[in-house]
Short mmCIF file of C-alpha atoms in Angstrom, two decimals:
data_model
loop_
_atom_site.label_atom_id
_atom_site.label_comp_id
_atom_site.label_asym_id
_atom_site.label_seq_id
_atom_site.Cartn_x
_atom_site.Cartn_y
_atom_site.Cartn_z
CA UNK A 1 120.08 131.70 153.73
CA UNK A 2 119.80 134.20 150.68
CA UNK A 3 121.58 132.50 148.00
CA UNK A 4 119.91 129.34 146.42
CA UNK A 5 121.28 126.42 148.09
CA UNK A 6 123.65 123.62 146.56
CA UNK A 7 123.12 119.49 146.28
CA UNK A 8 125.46 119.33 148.86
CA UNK A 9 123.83 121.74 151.44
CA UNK A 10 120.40 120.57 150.50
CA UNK A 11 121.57 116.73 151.20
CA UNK A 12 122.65 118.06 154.51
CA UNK A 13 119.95 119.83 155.33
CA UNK A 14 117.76 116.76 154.05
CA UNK A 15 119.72 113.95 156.33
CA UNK A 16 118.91 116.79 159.27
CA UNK A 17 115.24 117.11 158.66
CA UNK A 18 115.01 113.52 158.68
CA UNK A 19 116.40 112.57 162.26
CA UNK A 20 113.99 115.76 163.29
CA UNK A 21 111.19 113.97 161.63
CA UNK A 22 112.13 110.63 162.90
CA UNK A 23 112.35 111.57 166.72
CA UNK A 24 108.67 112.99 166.53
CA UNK A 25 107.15 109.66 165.15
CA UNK A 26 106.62 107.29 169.02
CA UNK A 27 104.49 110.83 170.18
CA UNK A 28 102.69 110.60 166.50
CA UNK A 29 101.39 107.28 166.56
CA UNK A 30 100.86 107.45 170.34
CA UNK A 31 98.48 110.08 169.55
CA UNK A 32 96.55 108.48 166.91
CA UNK A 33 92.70 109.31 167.90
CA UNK A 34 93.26 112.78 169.35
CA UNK A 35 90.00 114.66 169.93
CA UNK A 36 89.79 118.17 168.20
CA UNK A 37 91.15 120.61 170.33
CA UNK A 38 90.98 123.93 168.31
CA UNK A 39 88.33 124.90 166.11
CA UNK A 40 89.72 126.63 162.64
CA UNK A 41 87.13 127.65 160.76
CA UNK A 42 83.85 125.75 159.27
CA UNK A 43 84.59 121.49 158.77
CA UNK A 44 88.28 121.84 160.56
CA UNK A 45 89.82 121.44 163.39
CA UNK A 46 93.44 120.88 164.91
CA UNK A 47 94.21 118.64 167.75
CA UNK A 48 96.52 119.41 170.79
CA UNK A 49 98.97 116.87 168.82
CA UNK A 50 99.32 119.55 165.86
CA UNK A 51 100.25 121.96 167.86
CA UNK A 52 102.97 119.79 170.51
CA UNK A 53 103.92 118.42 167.05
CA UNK A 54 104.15 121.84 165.33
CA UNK A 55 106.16 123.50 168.51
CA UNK A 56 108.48 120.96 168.64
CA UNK A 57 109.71 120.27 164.89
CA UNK A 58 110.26 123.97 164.72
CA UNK A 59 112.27 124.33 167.42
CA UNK A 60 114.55 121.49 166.35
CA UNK A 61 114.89 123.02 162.61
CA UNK A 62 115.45 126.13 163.98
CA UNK A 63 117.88 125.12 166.02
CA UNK A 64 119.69 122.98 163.78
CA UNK A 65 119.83 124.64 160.64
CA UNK A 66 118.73 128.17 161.63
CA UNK A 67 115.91 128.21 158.78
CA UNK A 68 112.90 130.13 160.18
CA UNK A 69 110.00 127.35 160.14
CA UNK A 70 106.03 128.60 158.39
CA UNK A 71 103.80 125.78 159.97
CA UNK A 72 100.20 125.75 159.37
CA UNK A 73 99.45 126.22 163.38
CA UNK A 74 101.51 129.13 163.95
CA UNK A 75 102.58 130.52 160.72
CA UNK A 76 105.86 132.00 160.12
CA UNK A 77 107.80 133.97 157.56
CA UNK A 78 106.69 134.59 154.15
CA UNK A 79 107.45 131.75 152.01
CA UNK A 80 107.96 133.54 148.53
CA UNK A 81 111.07 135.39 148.97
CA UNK A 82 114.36 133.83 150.61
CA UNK A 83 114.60 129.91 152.44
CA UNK A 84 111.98 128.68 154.79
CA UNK A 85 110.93 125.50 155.79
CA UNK A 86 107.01 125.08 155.83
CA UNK A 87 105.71 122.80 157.80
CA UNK A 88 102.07 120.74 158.46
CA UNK A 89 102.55 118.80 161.69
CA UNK A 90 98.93 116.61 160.79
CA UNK A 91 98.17 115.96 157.39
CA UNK A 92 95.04 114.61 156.96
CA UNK A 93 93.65 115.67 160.29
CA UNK A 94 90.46 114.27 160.00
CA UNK A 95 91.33 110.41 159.68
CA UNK A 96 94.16 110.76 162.23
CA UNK A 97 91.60 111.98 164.63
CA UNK A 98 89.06 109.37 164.18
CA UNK A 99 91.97 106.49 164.41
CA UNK A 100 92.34 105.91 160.54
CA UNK A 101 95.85 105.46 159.17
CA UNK A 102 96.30 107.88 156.46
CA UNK A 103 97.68 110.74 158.33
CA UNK A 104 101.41 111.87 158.33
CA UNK A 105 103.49 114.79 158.67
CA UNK A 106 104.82 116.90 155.91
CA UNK A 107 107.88 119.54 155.67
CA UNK A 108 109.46 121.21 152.62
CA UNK A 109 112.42 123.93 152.13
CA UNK A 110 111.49 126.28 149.93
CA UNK A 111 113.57 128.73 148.37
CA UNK A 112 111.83 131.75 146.37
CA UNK A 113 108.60 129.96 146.63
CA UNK A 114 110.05 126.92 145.02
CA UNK A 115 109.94 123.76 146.76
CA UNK A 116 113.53 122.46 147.11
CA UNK A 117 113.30 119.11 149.59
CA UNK A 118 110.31 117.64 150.50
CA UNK A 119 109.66 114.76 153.11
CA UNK A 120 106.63 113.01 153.75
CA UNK A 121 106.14 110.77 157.27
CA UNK A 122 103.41 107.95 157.53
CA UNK A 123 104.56 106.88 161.05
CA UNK A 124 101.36 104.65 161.24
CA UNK A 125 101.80 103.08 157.73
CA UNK A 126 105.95 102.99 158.40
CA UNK A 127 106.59 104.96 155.00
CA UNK A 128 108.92 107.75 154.64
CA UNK A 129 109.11 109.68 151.25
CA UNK A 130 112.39 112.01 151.33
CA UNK A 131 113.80 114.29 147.54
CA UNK A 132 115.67 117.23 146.70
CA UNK A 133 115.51 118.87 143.67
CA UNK A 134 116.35 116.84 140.91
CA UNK A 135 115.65 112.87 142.72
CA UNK A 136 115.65 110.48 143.24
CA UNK A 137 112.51 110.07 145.79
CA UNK A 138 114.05 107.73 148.55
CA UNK A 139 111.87 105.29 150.00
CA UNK A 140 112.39 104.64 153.53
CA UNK A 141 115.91 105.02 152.76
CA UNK A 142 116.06 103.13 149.44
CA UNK A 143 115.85 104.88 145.79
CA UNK A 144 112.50 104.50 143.49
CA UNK A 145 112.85 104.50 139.71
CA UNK A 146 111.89 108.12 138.05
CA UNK A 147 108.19 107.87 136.57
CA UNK A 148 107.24 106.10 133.37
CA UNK A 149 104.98 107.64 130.97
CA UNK A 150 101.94 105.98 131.49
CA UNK A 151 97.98 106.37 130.58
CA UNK A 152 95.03 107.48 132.47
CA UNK A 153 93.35 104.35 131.75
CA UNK A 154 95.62 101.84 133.43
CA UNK A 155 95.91 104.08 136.38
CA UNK A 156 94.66 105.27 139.90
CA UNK A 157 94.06 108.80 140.53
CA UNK A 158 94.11 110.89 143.75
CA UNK A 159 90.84 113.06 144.21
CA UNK A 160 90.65 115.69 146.48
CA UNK A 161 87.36 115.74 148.92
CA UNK A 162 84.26 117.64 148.07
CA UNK A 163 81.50 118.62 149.09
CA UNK A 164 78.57 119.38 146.52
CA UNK A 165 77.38 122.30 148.18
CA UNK A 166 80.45 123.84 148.93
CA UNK A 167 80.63 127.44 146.75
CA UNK A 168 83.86 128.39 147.74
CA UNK A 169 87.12 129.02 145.26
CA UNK A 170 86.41 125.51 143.55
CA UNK A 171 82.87 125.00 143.57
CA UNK A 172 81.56 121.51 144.80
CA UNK A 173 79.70 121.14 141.09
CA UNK A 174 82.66 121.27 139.05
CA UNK A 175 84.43 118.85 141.73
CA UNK A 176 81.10 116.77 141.22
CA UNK A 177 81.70 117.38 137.33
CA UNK A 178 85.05 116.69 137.62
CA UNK A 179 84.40 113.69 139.48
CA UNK A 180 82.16 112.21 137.07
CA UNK A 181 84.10 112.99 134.02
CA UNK A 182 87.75 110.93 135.53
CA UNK A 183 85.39 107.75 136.34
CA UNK A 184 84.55 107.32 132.83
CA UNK A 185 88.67 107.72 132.03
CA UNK A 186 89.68 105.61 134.98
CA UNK A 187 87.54 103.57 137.07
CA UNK A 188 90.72 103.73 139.81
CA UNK A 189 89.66 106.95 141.68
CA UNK A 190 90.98 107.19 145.30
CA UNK A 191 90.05 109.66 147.79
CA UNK A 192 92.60 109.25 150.97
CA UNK A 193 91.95 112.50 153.04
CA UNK A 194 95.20 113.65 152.67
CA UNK A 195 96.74 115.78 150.20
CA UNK A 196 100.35 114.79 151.08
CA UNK A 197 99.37 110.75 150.55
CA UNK A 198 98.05 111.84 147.35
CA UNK A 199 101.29 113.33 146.47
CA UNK A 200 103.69 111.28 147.68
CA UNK A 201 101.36 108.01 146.53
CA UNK A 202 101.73 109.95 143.14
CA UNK A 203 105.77 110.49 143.09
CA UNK A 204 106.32 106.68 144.01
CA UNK A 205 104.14 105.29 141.13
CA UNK A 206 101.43 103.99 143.15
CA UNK A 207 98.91 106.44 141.84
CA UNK A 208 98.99 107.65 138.25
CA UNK A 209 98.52 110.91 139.59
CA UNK A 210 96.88 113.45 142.27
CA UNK A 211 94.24 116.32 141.78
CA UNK A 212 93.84 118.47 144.97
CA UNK A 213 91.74 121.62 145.34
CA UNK A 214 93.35 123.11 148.45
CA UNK A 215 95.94 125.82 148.18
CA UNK A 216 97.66 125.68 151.17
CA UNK A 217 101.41 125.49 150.79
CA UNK A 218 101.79 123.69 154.05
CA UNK A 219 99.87 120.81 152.45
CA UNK A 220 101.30 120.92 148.83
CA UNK A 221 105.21 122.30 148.75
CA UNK A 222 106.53 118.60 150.21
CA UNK A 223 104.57 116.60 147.92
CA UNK A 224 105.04 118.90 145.07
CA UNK A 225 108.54 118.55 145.36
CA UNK A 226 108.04 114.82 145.87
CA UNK A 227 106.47 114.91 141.95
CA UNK A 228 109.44 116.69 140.59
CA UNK A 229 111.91 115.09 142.00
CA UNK A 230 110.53 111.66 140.42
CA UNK A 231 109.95 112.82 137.27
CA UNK A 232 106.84 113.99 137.08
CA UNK A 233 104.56 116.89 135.92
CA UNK A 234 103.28 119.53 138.26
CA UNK A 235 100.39 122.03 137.50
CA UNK A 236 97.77 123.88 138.74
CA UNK A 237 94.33 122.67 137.31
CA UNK A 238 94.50 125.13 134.39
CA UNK A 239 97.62 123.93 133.17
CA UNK A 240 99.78 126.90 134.76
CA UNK A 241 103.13 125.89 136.07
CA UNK A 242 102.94 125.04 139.44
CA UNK A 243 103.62 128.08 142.30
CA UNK A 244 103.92 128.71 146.18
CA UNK A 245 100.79 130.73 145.45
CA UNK A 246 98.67 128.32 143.20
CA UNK A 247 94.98 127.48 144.20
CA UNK A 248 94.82 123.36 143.62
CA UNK A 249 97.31 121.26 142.33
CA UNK A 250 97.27 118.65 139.23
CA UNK A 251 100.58 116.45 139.72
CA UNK A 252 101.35 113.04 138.06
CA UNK A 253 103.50 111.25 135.62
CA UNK A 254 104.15 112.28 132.07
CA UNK A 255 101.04 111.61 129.68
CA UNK A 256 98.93 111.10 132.26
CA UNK A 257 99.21 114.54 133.17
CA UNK A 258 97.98 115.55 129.59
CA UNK A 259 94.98 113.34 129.71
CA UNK A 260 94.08 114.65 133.28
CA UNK A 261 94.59 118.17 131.96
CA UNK A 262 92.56 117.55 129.25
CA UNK A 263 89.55 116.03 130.84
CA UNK A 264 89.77 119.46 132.96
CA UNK A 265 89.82 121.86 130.53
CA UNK A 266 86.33 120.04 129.22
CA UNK A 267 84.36 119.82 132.17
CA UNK A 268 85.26 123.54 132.10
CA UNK A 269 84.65 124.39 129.46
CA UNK A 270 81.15 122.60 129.56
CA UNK A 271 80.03 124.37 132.39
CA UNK A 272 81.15 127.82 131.08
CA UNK A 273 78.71 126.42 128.25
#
């Protein structure tokens, strides 16, 4: 699919990602607890669920809409240039490993690098989060109302997980600083283990809004386009519009995005000094 695709075809395509994602959800929740299978690197891990689950939503999209599938197990074509789905079979790997109920799976088109449908599956919480470009988010089937502006004061805020040694691409000190700074603005600060929760908790109003430090596109197109779809605003944490290719993601509704941003930009530029 080279040309950008229309309401129509991305309804479709939407109503067919859906009965993919639905027929996968009795082997998700039966697997709740899976041990780590697959060791990916230093603090992760993938289970032998993520990959059954990976495997077997991409052979269904595949063969149902003929859209190459990028998952986060296997990989797959390069998601900045034509249509792809993308694809994370586990979100929040962690907590569905040790039995904890924020886990789900997450799947986006994207066309260009721009997330055009997004769906977001919490088979053990029963919650389905379904857009395309331009809303509404649907509810387990049912419509939410676009976002309200709203203040950082009277709401709760997603925070991506940290560690205070950690010296990778966002340091752990600036996440502690960070940290720090949003509990004086908003003593509501959540941390789920999940970057799609986040994002999806953030497009249906429940949370004022999401910071996440990973860049993985797997893990941020579907809730990205989740955000947009409902209204709201969708950065990266230095204000730049919000890419395929971004490093960390700052989503939530109108003005308190600004305050978030804000609060950002000074812890930043306190520890430049």
């Amino acid at each position: 699919m080279n040309a950008a695709p229309n309401t129509a075809e991305l309804t479709d395509l939407l109503a067919v990602a859906t009965r993919v994602l639905d027929e996968i959800v009795p082997r998700f929740v039966e697997g709740v607890g899976a041990p780590s299978a697959v060791t990916k690197g230093h603090n992760d891990f993938a289970t032998e669920l993520d990959l059954e689950l990976e495997r077997t939503i991409s052979a269904e999209l595949q063969q149902r809409t003929g859209i190459a599938v990028h998952g986060e197990e296997f990989g797959g074509p390069a998601l900045t240039s034509g249509t792809a789905w993308v694809l994370d079979p586990i979100d929040g790997t962690f907590n569905y490993s040790s039995g904890h109920p924020m886990s789900g799976t997450l799947l986006a088109l994207v066309h260009e690098g721009d997330p055009v449908v997004g769906l977001t599956w919490l088979p053990v919480l029963g919650r389905r989060y379904a857009a395309v470009v331009g809303g509404p988010v649907y509810l387990d089937g049912v419509a939410l109302p676009r976002l309200e502006p709203a203040k950082l004061a009277d709401a709760m805020i997603g925070f991506g997980t940290f560690n205070l040694d950690s010296a990778g691409r966002i340091p752990g000190q600036f996440r502690f600083d960070l940290l720090g700074a949003l509990s004086r603005l908003s003593s509501r600060v959540r941390m789920h283990g999940a970057t799609g929760i986040d994002l999806a908790f953030t497009a249906a109003g429940v949370l004022g809004g999401a910071i996440v430090f990973g860049h993985h596109p797997w893990d941020n197109a579907a809730g990205v386009a989740l955000v947009r779809a409902a209204g709201g605003v969708v950065t990266d944490l230095a204000g730049a519009p919000w890419t395929i290719t971004s490093g960390s993601v700052l989503a939530a509704a109108p003005g308190v995005h600004e305050e978030l941003l804000d609060m950002i930009c000074t812890v930043s530029d306190e520890e430049r000094g």
